[in-house]
Short mmCIF file of C-alpha atoms and ligand atoms in Angstrom, two decimals:
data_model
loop_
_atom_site.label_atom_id
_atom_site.label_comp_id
_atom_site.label_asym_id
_atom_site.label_seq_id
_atom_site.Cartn_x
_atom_site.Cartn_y
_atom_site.Cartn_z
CA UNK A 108 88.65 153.97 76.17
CA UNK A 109 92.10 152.74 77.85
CA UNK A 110 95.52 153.89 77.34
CA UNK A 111 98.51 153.53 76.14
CA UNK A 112 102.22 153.15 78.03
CA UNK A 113 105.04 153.09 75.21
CA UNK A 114 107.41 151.07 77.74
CA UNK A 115 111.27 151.28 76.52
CA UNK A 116 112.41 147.63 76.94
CA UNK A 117 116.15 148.26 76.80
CA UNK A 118 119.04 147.01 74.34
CA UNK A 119 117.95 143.54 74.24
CA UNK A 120 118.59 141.70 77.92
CA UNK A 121 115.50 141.34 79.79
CA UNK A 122 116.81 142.64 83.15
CA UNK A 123 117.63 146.58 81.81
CA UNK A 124 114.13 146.95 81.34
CA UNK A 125 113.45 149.54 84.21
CA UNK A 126 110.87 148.58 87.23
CA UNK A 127 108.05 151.15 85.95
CA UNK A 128 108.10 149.59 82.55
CA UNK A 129 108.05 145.71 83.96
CA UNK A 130 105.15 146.78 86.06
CA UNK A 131 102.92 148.22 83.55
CA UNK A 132 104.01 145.19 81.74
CA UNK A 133 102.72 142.96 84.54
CA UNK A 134 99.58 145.43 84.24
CA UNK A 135 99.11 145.27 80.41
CA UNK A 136 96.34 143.43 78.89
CA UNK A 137 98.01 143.61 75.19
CA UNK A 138 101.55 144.05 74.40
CA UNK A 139 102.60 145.83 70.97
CA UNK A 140 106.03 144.65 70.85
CA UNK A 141 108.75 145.50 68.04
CA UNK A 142 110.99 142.70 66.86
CA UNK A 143 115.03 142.55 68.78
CA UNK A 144 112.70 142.24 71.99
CA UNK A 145 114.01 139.80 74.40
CA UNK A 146 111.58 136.58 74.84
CA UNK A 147 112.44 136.95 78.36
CA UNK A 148 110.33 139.97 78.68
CA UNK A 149 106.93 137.77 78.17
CA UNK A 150 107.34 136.72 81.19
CA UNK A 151 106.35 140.20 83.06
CA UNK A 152 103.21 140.06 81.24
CA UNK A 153 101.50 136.39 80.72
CA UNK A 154 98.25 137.58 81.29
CA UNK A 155 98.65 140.11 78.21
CA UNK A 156 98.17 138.95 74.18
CA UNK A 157 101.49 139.73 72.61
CA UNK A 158 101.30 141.04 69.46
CA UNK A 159 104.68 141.40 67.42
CA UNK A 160 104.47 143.99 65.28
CA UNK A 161 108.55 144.08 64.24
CA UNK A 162 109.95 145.69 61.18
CA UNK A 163 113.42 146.58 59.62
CA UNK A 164 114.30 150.29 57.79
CA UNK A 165 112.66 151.64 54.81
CA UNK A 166 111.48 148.83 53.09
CA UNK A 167 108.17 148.17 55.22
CA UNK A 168 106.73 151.39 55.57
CA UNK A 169 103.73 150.37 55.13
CA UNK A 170 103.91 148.34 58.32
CA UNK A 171 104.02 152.00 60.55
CA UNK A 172 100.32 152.42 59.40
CA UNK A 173 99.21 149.24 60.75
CA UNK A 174 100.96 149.65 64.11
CA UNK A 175 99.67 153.15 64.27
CA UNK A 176 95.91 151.57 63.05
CA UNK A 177 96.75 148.72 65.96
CA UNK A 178 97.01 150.85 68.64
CA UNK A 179 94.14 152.96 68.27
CA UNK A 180 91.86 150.00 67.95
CA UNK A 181 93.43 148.09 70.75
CA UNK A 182 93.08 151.11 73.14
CA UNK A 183 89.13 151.38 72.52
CA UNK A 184 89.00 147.62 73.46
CA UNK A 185 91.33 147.35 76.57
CA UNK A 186 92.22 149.48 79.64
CA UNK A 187 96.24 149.33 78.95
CA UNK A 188 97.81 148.49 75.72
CA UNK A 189 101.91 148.45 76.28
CA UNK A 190 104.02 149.21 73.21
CA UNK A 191 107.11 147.68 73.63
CA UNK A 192 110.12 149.09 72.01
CA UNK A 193 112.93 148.20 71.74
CA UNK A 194 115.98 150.51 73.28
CA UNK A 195 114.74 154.06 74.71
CA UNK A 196 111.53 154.17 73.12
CA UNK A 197 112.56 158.22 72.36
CA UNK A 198 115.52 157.03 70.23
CA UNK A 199 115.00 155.82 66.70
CA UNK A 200 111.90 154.73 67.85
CA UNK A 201 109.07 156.59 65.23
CA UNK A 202 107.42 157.39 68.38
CA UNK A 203 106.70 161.09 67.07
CA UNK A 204 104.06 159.11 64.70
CA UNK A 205 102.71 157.37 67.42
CA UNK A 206 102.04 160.02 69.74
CA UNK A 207 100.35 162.29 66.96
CA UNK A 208 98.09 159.63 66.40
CA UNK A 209 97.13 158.48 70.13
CA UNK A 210 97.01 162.61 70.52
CA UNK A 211 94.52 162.56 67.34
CA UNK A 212 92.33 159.59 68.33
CA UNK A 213 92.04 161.81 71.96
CA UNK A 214 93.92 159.06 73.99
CA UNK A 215 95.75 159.26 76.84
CA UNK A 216 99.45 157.68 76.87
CA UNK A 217 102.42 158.14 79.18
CA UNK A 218 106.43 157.59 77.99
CA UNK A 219 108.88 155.04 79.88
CA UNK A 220 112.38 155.88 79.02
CA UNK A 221 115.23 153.24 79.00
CA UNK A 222 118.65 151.89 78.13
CA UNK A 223 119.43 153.18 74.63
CA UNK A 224 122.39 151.08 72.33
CA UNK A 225 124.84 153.78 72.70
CA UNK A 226 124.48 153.37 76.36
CA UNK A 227 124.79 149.59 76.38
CA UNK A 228 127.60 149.34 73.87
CA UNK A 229 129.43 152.33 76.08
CA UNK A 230 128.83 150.12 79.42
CA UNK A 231 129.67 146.79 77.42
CA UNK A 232 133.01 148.02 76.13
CA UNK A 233 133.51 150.41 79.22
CA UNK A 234 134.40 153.66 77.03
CA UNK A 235 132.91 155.96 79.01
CA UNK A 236 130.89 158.59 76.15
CA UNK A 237 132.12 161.61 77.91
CA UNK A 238 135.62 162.07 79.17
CA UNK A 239 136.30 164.95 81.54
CA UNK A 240 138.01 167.59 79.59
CA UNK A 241 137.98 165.59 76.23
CA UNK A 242 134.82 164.39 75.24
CA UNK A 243 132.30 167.27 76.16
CA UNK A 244 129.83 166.41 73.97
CA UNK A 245 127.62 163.20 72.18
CA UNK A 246 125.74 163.13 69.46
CA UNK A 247 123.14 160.18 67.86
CA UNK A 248 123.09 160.00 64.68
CA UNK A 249 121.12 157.06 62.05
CA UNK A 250 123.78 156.34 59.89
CA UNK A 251 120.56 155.30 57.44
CA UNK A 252 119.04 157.61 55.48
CA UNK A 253 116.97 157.33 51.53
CA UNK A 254 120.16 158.54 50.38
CA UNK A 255 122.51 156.74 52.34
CA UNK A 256 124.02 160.10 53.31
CA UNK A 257 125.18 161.38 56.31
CA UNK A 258 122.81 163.90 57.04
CA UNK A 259 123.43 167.83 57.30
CA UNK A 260 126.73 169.75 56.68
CA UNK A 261 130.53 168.18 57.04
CA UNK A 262 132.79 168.03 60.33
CA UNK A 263 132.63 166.34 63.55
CA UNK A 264 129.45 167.25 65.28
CA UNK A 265 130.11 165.95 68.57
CA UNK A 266 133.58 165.08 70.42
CA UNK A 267 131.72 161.39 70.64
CA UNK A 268 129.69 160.41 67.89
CA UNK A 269 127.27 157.51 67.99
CA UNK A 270 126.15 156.17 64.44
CA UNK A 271 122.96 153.90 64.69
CA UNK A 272 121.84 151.43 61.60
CA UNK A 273 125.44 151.56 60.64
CA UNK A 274 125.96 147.20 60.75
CA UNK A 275 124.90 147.42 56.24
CA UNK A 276 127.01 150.46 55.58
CA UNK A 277 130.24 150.69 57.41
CA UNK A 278 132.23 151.09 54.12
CA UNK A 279 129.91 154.29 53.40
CA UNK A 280 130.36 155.39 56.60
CA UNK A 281 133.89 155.27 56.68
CA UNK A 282 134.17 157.40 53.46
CA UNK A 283 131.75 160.14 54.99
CA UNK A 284 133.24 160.60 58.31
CA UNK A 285 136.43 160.44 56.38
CA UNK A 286 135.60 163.02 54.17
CA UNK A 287 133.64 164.96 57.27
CA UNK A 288 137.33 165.91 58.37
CA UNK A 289 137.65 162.92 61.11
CA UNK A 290 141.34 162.26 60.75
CA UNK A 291 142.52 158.44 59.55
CA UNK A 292 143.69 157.40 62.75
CA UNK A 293 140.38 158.84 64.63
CA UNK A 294 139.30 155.73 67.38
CA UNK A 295 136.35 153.64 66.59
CA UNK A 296 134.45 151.25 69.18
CA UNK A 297 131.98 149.08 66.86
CA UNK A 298 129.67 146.77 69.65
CA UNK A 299 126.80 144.73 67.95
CA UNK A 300 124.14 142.96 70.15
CA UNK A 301 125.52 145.09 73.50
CA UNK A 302 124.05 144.23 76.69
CA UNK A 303 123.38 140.87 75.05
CA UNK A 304 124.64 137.53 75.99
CA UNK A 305 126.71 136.87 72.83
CA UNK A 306 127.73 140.80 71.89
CA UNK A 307 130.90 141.22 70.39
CA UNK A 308 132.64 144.57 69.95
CA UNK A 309 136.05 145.83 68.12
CA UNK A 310 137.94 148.63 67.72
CA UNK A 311 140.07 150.23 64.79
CA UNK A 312 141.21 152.98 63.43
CA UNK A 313 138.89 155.35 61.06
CA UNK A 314 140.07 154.02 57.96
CA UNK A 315 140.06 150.54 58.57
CA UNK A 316 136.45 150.63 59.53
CA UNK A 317 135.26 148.79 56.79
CA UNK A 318 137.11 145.52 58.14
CA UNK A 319 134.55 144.93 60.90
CA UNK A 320 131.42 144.60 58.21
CA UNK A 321 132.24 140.33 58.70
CA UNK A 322 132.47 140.21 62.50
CA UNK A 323 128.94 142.57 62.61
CA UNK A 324 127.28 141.43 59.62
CA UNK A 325 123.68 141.13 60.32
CA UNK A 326 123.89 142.41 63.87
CA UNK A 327 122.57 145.25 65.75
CA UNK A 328 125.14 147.31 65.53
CA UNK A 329 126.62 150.82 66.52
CA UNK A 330 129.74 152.59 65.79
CA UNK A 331 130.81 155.12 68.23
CA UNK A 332 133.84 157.85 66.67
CA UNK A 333 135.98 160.05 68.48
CA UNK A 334 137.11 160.39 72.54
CA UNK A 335 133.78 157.57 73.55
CA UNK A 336 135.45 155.21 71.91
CA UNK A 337 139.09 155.42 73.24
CA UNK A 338 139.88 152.74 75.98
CA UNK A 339 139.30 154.38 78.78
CA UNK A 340 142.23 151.77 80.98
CA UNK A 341 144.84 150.30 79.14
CA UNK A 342 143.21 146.79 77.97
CA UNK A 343 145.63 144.66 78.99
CA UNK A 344 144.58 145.61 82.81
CA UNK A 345 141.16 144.92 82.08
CA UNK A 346 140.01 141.99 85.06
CA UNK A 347 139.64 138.30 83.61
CA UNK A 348 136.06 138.95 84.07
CA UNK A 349 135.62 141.06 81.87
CA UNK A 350 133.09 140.20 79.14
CA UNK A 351 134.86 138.29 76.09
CA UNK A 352 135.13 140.31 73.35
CA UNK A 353 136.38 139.76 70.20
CA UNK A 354 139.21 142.58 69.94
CA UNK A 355 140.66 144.24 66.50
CA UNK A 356 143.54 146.11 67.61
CA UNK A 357 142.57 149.73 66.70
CA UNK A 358 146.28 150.04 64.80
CA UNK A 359 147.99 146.90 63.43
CA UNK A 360 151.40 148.19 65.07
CA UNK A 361 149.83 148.31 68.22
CA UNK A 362 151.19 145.48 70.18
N1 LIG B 244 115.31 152.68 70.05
C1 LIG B 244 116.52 151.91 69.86
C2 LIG B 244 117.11 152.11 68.48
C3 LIG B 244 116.24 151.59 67.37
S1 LIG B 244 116.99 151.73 65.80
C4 LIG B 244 117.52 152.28 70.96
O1 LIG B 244 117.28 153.23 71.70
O2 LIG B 244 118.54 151.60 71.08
C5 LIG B 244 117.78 150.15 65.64
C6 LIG B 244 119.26 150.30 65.74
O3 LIG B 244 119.64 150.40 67.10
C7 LIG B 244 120.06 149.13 65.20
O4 LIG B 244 120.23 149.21 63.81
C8 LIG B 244 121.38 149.32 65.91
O5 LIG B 244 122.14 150.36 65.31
C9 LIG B 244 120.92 149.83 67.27
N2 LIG B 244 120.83 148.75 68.28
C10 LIG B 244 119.71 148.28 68.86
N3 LIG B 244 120.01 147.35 69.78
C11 LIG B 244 121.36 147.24 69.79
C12 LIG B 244 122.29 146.46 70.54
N4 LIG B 244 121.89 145.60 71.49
N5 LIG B 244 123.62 146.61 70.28
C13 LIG B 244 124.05 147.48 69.33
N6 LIG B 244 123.20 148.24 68.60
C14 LIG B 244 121.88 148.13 68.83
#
């Protein structure tokens, strides 16, 4: 019987994967990898059979059994199995269901953590999440839900709020977090594909939110409310090497 390493592969560049996860990688003989995985990773592990085993939100959940069915059986075939995921693998990740079944089937695993989005679309548009004195506090929240419904009871949970899964629903969101009691003119950083080579990112104001669903459609995208996603140096003194984004001012009057 082998085991299994559930290696967090960052927010999509190969080179935030952390050293412990690209050398269990390098050890793996199969990789379980979820889809928005770099192709660059298979290169850590050439030796190992990649198996993609990628899905999108609610509508394949069907596809969780399998994976969970996968890794059982590939463990009682092969000393290490890696499953890759994307992000930290402790983030959105359905790990809980993984580890009760490993735990079930008696096998031994270990957890690599890694970049989360939040963190890469924070370094990307460098808006730091915390801001001494101001921003004391994040939270991550899946802006997805059956429902599509913010989840639990209204008002700002967090002086930074990061909503994952947001890229479909930005129009909903704005609504909720508008009727939450964030005020109109609260700041919003929107960064799809951070960390990536072509990631773009905007800001506007609360209840022009909706206006970014064109630049992010069908991107991996998270929207960050509140004192994260204030500049944190006025951006006109941003370097000239600093990554091209496309901007939205966050206030049309704002020159
Ligand atoms: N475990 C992952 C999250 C998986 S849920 C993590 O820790 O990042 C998938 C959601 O993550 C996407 O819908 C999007 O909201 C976010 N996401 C993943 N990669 C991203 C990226 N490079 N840029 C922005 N958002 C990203």
């Amino acid at each position: 019987m082998g085991r299994v390493a559930f290696v967090s592969a960052g927010p999509g560049a190969a080179d935030l994967i952390t050293l412990r996860g690209a050398r269990l990688l390098g050890q793996a003989e199969v990789v379980l990898a979820d889809a928005l995985i770099d192709p660059g990773l298979r290169e850590l592990a050439p030796q190992a059979r990649w198996v993609d085993v990628g899905k999108r939100g609610f509508c394949h959940s069907t596809a969780q059994t399998a994976i969970n069915a996968a890794l059982v059986r590939e463990a009682g075939q092969h000393a290490l199995v890696v499953r890759l995921k994307g992000g930290d693998a402790s983030v959105f990740g359905r790990l809980e269901e993984e580890l009760r079944v490993l735990h079930e089937a008696g096998i031994d695993c270990e957890v690599v953590p890694g970049v989360t989005a939040a963190l890469a679309a924070a370094a990307q548009t460098r808006r730091p999440l915390t801001r001494r004195g101001q921003g004391r506090s994040v939270s991550l929240c899946t802006a997805m839900t059956r429902e599509f419904e913010l989840p639990g009871s209204p008002g700002p949970k967090a002086d930074t709020e990061v909503f994952y899964m947001a890229g479909r629903q930005l129009a909903a969101l704005q609504r909720q977090l508008l009727e939450a009691g964030w005020p109109a003119d609260s700041a919003v950083s929107v960064v799809s594909r951070a960390a990536c080579a072509d990631a773009r990112a905007s800001e506007h104001r609360l209840d022009q939110l909706a206006s970014a669903s064109l630049l992010h459609r069908d991107r991996p995208t998270v929207v960050i409310v509140g004192a994260g996603a204030r500049p944190a140096v006025p951006q006109s003194s941003l370097p000239a090497s600093a990554p091209d984004l496309d901007r939205i001012p966050a206030d049309p009057r704002t020159p």
